[in-house]
GROMACS .gro file of C-alpha atoms in nm:
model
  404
    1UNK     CA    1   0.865  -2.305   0.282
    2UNK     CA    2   0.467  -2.245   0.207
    3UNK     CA    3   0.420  -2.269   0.576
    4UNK     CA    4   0.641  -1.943   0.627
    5UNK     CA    5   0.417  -1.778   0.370
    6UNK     CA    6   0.099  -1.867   0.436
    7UNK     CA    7   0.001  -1.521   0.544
    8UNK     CA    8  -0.027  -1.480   0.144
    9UNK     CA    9  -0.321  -1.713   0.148
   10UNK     CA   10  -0.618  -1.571   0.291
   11UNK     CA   11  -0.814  -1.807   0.475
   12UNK     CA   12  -0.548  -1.817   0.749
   13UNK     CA   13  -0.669  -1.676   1.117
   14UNK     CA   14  -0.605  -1.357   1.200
   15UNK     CA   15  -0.320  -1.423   1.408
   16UNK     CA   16  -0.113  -1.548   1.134
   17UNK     CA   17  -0.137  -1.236   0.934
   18UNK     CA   18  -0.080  -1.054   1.215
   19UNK     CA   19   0.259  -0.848   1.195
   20UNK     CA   20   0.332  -1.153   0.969
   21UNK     CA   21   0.655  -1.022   0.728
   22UNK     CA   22   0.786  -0.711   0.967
   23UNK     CA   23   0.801  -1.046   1.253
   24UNK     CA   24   0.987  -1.301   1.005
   25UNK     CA   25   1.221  -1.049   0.840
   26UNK     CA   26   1.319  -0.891   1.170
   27UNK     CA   27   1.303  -1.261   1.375
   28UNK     CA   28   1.574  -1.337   1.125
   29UNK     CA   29   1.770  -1.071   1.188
   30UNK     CA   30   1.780  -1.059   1.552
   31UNK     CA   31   1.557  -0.717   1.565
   32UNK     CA   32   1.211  -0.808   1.677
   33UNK     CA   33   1.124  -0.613   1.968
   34UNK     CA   34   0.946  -0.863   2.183
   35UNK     CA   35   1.143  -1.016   2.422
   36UNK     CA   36   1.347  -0.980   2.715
   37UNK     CA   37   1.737  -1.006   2.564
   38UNK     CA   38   1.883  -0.899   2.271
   39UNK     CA   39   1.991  -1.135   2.036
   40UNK     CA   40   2.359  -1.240   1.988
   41UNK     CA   41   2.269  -1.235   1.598
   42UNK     CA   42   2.172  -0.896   1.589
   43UNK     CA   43   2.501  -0.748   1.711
   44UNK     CA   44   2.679  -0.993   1.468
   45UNK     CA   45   2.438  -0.853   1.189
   46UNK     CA   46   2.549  -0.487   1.308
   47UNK     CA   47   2.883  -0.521   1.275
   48UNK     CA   48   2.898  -0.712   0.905
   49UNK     CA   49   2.640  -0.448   0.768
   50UNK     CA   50   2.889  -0.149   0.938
   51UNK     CA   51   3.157  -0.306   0.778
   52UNK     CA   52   2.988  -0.317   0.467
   53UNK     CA   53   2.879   0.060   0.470
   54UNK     CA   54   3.256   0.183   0.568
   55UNK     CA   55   3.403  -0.011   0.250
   56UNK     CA   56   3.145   0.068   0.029
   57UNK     CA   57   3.152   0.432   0.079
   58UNK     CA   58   3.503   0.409   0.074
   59UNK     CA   59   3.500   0.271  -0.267
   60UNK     CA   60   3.259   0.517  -0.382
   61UNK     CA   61   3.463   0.854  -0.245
   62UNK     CA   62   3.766   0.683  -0.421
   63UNK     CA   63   3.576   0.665  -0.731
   64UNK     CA   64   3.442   1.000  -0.763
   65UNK     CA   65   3.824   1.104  -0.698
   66UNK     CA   66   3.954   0.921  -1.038
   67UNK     CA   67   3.629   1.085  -1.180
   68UNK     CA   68   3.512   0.762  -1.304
   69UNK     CA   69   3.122   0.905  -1.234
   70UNK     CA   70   2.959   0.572  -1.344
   71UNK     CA   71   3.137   0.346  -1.106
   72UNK     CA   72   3.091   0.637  -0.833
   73UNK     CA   73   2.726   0.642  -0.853
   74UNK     CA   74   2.702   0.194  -0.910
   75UNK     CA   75   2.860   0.207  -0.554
   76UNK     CA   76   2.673   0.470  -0.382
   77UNK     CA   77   2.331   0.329  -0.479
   78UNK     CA   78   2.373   0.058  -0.269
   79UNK     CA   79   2.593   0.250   0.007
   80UNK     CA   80   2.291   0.487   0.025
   81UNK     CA   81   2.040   0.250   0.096
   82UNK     CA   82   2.314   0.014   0.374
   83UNK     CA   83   2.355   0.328   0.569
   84UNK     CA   84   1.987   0.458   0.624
   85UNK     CA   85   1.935   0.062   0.715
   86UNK     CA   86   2.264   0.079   0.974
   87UNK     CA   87   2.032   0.372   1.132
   88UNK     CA   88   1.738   0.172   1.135
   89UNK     CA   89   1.887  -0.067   1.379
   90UNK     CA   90   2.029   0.174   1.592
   91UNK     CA   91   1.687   0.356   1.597
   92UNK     CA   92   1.491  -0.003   1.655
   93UNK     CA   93   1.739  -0.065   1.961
   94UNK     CA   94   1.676   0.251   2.070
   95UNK     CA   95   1.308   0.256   2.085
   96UNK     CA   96   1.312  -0.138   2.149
   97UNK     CA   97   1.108  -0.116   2.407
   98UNK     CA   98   0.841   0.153   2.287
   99UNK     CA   99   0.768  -0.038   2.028
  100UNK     CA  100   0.746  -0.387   2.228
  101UNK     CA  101   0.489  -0.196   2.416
  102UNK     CA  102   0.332  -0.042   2.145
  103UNK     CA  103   0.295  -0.366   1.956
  104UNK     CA  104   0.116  -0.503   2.281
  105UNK     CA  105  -0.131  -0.215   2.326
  106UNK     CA  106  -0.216  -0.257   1.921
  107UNK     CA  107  -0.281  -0.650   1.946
  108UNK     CA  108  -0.492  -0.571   2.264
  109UNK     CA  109  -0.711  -0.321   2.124
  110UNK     CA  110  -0.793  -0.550   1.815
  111UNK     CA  111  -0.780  -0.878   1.988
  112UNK     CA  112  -0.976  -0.760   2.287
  113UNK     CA  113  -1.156  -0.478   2.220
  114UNK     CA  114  -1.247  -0.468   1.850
  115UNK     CA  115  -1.345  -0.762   1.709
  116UNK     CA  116  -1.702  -0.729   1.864
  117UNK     CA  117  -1.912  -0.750   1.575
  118UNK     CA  118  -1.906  -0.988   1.242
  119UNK     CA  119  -1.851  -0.658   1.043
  120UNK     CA  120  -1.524  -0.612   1.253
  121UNK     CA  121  -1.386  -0.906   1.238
  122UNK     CA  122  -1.408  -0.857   0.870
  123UNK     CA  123  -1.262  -0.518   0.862
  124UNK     CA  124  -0.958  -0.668   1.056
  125UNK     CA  125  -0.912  -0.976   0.831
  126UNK     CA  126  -0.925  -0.741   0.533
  127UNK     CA  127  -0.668  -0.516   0.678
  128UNK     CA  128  -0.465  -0.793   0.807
  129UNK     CA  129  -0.416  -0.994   0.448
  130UNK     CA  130  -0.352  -0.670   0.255
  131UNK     CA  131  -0.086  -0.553   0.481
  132UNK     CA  132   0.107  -0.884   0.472
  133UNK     CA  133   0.071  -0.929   0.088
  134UNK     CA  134   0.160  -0.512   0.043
  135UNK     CA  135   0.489  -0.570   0.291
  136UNK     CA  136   0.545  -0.904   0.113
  137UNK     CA  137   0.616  -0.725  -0.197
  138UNK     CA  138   0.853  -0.481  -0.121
  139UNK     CA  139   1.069  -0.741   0.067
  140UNK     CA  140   1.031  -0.967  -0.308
  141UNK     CA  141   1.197  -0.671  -0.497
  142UNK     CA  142   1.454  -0.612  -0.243
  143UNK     CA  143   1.560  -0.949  -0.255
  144UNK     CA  144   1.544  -0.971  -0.614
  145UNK     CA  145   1.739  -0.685  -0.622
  146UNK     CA  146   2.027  -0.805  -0.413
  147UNK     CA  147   2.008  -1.155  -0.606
  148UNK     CA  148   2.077  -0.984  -0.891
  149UNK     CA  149   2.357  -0.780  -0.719
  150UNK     CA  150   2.502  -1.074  -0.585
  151UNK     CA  151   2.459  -1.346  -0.990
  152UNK     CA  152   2.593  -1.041  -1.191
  153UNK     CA  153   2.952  -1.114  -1.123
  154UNK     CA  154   2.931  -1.504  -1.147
  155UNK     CA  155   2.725  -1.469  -1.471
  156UNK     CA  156   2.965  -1.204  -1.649
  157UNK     CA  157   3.241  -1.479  -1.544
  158UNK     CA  158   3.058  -1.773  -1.687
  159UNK     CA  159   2.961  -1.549  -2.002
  160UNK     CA  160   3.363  -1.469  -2.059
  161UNK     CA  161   3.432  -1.853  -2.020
  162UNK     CA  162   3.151  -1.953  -2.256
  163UNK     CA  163   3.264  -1.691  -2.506
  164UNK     CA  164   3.665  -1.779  -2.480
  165UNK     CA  165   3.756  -2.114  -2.249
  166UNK     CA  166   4.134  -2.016  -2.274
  167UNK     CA  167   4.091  -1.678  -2.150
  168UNK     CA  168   4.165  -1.611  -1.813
  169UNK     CA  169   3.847  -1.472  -1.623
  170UNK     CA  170   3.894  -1.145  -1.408
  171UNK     CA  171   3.643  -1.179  -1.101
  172UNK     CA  172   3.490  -0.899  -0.934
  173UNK     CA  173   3.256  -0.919  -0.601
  174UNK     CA  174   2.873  -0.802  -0.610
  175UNK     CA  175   2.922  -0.494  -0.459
  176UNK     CA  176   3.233  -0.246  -0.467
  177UNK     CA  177   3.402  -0.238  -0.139
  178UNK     CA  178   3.719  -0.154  -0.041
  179UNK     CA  179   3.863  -0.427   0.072
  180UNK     CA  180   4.242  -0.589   0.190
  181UNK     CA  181   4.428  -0.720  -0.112
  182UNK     CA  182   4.487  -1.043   0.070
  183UNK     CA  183   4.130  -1.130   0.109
  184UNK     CA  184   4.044  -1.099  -0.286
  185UNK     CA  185   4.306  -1.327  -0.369
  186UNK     CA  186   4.284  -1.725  -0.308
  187UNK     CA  187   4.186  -1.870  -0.066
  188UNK     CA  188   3.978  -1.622   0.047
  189UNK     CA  189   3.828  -1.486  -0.205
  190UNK     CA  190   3.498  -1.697  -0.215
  191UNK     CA  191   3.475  -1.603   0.185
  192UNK     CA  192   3.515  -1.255   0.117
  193UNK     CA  193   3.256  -1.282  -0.162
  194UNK     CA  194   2.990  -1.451   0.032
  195UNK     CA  195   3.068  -1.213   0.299
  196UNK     CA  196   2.973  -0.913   0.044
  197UNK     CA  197   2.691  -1.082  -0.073
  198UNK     CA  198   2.511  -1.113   0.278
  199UNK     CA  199   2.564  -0.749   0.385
  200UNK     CA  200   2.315  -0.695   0.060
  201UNK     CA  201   2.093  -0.913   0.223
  202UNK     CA  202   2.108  -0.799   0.558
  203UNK     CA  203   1.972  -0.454   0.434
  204UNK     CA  204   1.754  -0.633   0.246
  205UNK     CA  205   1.557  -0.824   0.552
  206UNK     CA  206   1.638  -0.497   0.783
  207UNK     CA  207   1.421  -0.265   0.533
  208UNK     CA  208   1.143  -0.534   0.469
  209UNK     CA  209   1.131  -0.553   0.832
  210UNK     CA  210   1.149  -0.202   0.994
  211UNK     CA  211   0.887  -0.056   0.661
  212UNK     CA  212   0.683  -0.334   0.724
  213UNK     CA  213   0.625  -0.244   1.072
  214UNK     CA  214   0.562   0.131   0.961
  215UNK     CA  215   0.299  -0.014   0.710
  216UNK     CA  216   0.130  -0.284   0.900
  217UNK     CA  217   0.098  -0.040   1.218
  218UNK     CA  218  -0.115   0.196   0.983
  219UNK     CA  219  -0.288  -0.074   0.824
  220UNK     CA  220  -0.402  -0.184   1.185
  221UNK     CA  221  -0.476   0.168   1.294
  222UNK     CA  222  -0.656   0.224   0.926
  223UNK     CA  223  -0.888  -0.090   1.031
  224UNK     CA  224  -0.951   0.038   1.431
  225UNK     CA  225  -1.087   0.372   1.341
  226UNK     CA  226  -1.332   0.167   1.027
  227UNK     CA  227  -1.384  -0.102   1.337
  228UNK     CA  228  -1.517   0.262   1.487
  229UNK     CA  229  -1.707   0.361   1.202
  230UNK     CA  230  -1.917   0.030   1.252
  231UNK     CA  231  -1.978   0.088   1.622
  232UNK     CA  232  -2.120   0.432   1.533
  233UNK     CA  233  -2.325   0.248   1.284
  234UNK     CA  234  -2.426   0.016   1.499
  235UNK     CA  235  -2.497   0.268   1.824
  236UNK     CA  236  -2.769   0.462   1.564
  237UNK     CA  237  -2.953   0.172   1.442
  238UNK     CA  238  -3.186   0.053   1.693
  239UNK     CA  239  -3.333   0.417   1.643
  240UNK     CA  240  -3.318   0.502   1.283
  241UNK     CA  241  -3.738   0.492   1.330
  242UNK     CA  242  -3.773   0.728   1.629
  243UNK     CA  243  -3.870   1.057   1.591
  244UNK     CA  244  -3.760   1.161   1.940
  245UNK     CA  245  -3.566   0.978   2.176
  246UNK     CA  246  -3.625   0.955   2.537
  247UNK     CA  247  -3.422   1.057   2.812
  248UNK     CA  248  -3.340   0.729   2.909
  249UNK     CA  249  -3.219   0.586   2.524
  250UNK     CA  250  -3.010   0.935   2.544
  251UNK     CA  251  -2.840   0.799   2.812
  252UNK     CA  252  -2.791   0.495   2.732
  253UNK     CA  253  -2.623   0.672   2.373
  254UNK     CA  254  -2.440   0.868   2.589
  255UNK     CA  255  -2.275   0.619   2.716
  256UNK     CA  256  -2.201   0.417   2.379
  257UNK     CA  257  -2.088   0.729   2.260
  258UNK     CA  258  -1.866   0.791   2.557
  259UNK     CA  259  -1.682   0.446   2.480
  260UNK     CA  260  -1.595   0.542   2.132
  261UNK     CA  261  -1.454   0.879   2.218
  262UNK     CA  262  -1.234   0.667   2.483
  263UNK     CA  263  -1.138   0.433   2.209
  264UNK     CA  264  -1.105   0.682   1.962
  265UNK     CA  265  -0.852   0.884   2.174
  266UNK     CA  266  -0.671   0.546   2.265
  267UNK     CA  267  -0.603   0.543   1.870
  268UNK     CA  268  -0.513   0.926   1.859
  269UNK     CA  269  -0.281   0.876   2.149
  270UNK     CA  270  -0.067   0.537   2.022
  271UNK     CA  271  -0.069   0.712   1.658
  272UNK     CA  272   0.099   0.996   1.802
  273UNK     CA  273   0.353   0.780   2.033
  274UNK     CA  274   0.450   0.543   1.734
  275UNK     CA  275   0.480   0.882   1.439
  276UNK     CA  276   0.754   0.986   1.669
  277UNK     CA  277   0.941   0.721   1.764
  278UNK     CA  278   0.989   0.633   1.325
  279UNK     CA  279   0.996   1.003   1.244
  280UNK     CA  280   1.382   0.994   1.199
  281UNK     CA  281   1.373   0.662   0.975
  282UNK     CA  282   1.057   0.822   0.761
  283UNK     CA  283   1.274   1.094   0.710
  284UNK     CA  284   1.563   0.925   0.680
  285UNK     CA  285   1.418   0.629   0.444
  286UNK     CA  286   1.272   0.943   0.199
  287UNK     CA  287   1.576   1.088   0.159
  288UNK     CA  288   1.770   0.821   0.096
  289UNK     CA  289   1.547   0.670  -0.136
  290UNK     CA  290   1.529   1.001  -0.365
  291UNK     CA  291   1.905   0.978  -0.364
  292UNK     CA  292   1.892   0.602  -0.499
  293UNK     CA  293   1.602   0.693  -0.738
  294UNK     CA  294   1.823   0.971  -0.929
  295UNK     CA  295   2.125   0.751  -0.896
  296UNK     CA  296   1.980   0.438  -1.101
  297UNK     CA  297   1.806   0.653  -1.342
  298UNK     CA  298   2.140   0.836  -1.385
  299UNK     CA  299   2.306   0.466  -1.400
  300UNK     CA  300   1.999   0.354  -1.643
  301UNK     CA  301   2.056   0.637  -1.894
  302UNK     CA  302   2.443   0.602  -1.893
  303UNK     CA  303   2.440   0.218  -1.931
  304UNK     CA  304   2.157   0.240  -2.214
  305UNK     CA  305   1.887  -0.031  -2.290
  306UNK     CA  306   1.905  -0.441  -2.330
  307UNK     CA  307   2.228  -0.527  -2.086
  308UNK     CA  308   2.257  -0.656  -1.746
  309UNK     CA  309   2.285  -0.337  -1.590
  310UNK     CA  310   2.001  -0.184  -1.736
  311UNK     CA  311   1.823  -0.500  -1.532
  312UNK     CA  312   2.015  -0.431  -1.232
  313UNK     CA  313   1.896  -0.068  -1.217
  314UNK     CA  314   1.526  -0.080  -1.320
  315UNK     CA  315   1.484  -0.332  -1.035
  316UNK     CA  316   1.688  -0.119  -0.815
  317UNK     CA  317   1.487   0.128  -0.881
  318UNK     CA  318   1.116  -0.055  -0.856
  319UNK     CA  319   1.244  -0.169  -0.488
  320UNK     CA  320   1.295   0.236  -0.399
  321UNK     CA  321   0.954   0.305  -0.515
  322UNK     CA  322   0.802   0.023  -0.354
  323UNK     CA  323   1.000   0.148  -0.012
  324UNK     CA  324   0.830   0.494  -0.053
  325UNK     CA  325   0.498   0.356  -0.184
  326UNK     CA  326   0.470   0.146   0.165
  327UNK     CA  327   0.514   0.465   0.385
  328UNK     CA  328   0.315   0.682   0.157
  329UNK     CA  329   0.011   0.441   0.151
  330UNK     CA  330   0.010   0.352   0.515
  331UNK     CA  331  -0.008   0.759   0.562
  332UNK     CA  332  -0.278   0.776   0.371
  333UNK     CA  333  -0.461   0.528   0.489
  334UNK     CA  334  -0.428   0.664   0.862
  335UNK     CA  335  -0.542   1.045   0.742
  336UNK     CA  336  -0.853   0.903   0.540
  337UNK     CA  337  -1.039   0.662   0.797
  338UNK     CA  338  -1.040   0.939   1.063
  339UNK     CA  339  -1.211   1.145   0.828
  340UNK     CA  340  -1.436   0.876   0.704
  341UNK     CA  341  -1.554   0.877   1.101
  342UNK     CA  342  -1.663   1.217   1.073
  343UNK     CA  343  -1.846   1.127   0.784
  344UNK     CA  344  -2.028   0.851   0.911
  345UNK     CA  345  -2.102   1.032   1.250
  346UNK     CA  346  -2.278   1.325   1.072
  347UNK     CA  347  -2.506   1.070   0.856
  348UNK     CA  348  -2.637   0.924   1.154
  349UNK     CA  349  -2.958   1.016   1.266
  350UNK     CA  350  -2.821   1.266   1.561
  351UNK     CA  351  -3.059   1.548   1.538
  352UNK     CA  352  -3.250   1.291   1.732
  353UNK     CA  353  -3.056   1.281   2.115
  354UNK     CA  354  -3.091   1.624   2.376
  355UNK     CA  355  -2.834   1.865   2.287
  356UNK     CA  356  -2.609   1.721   2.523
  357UNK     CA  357  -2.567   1.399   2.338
  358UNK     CA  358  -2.544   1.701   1.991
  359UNK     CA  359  -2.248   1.808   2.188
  360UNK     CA  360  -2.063   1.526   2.227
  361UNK     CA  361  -2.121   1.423   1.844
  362UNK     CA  362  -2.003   1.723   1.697
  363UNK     CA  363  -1.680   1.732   1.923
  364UNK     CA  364  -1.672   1.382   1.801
  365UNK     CA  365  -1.680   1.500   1.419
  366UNK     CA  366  -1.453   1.825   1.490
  367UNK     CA  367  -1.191   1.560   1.673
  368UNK     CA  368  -1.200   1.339   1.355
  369UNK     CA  369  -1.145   1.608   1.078
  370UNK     CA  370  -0.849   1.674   1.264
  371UNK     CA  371  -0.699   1.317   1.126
  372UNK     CA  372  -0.388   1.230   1.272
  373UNK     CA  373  -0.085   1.229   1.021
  374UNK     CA  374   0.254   1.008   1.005
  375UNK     CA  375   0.379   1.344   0.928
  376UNK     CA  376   0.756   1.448   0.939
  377UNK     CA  377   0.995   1.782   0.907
  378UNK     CA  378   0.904   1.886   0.582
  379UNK     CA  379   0.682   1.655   0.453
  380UNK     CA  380   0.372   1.431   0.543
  381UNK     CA  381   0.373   1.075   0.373
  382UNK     CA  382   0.023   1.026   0.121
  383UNK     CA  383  -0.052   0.887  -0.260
  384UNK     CA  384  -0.014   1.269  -0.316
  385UNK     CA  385   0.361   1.270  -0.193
  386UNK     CA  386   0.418   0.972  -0.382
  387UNK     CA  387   0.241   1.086  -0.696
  388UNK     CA  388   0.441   1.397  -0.705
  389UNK     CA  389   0.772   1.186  -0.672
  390UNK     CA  390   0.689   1.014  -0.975
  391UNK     CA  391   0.623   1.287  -1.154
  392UNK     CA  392   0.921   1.460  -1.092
  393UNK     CA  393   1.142   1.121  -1.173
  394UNK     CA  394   0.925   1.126  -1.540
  395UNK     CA  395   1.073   1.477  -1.576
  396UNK     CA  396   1.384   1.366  -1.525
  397UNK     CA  397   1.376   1.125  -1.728
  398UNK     CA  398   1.265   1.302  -1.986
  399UNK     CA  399   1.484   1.618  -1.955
  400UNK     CA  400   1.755   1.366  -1.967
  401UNK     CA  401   1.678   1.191  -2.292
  402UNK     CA  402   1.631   1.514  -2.463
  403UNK     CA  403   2.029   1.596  -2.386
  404UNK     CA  404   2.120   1.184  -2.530
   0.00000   0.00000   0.00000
């Protein structure tokens, strides 16, 4: 088992951490986009999950019709969150191959291009182990989450028996589904219950590995315009004691210069081409996770403090935020190294090159302030998006209480 996680060490190379949890979660489910054929597994894992959402939204529609609001919203939490995941496959077999060649160009242009210098490398192994241990986490809640989905049945049963041996024990499954009468009765029940279980999981792996790709992309295009950042660094320091340089060191710079404006365009270019081929699922993901959000604290103030449930939700609930916390961070991270390359271009000792070289700096500095977003309709994903989300989930939380 430690040898599928040792991307959490970090003295691996840099080829282990590289795409290390987006690769395993969506390996497993049939979903990684290199390679030639698709998977028999991940049609198999289609179908079970779109079974799963039709039965569980069923359920919850035919609880909010008998008004029984508590059951309604226990169902559509995890409805919610199985649907927006059913879209992220479709989406990830639509764009299968974008993102197979977008995944190539991305390893080529750290692999190949930017691991020149010792202070690269270092950049990229920094980057690298932070974006497997941040996409590690979300994926740990998840699953705790759906473990804990999946024991709350079996340990309400055992809790009954302990309490009252004679009694006879009424079993539910983990999640509400609508399902034939025949298959909850014996012997098919314990089918049909590891059937429900493994739709939880299936959303489970499908999230960790479509977010993780969002995040570790950024991560790796975070570390590409800092591997930039030491180029420029490294392009001014030979002549941080001239006063003046000659025309033939300003051509030389020229052409330094002229490499990282190709590079830094190459980045510019793939950011763009990757923001819009996940601008559905960011917007999707957001929305559903704001629905989840007001559902378990709904759930959590309704079921009150100490109990299973109370469990169940505030770990539902960490998972969502870790979800949005992923896509918010990654933007952020994206936004805030381009501008930290305009920043380090205008410390460097310019004023010494011809104008023409001036030229090509400033357009270099103007290019950078423009930082390319992960933005979507409506919103742009950032610690400020995220802040404001928690803020507004405190309100409600406290607006509530003040009505209990």
């Amino acid at each position: 088992m430690w040898h599928w996680l040792r991307f959490l060490r970090r003295d691996q190379p840099l080829r282990v951490y590289f795409f290390a949890v987006p690769r395993l979660s969506l390996e497993i489910m049939g979903y990684w986009p290199i390679g030639e054929n698709l998977p028999t597994r991940a049609i198999v894992h289609f179908v079970i999950l779109f079974i799963g959402v039709v039965t569980e939204l069923h359920a919850g529609i035919a609880f909010l019709q008998k008004a029984q609001i508590t059951m309604a919203l226990e169902t559509l939490c995890p409805a919610g969150t199985s649907a927006v995941t059913l879209l992220k496959m479709l989406l990830m077999l639509r764009y299968r191959r974008d993102l197979a060649n977008m995944w190539l160009r991305l390893r080529h242009m750290i692999f190949d291009e930017g691991l020149n210098r010792r202070q690269q490398r270092a950049i990229m192994h920094e980057h690298s182990v932070m974006a497997a241990r941040i996409n590690f986490w979300p994926l740990s809640t998840g699953f705790f989450t759906c473990t804990t989905y999946n024991l709350k049945p079996l340990l309400i049963a055992l809790v009954l028996y302990l309490r009252n041996p004679e009694q006879e024990l009424l079993w539910n499954t983990p999640f509400n589904m609508t399902m034939p009468e025949v298959l909850l009765r014996s012997p098919f029940f314990p089918l049909t219950y590891a059937f429900i279980a493994y739709t939880g999981y299936v959303t489970i792996f499908m999230f960790g590995g479509c977010d993780g790709f969002y995040f570790e992309f950024c991560a790796h295009i975070s570390s590409l315009f800092q591997s930039l950042q030491e180029e420029m660094r490294a392009t001014f320091q030979p002549y941080q004691a001239y006063l003046k340089l000659t025309p033939k060191q300003c051509v030389l710079l020229e052409l330094q210069l002229r490499d990282i404006i190709i590079r830094q365009n190459a980045i510019f270019a793939l950011t763009s081409f990757f923001r819009k081929r996940y601008a559905t699922i960011t917007l999707a993901h957001f929305v559903s996770a704001g629905l989840v959000i007001g559902f378990s604290i709904c759930n959590l103030l309704t079921v009150g403090n100490g109990s299973l449930g109370a469990l169940l939700y505030v770990a539902y609930t960490v998972a969502a935020l870790s979800q949005l916390l992923v896509y918010c961070y990654g933007g952020t991270l994206v936004a805030e190294s381009s501008v930290e390359l305009s920043r380090v271009a205008a410390t460097c000792p310019w004023t010494l090159c011809a104008p023409r070289q001036r030229r090509i700096i400033l357009l270099l500095i103007l290019r950078s302030q423009r930082a390319p977003t992960m933005a979507v309709p409506f919103f742009s994903p950032s610690l400020s998006t995220f802040a404001s989300i928690l803020q507004t989930s405190g309100s409600i939380i406290a607006l509530a209480k003040s009505f209990q």
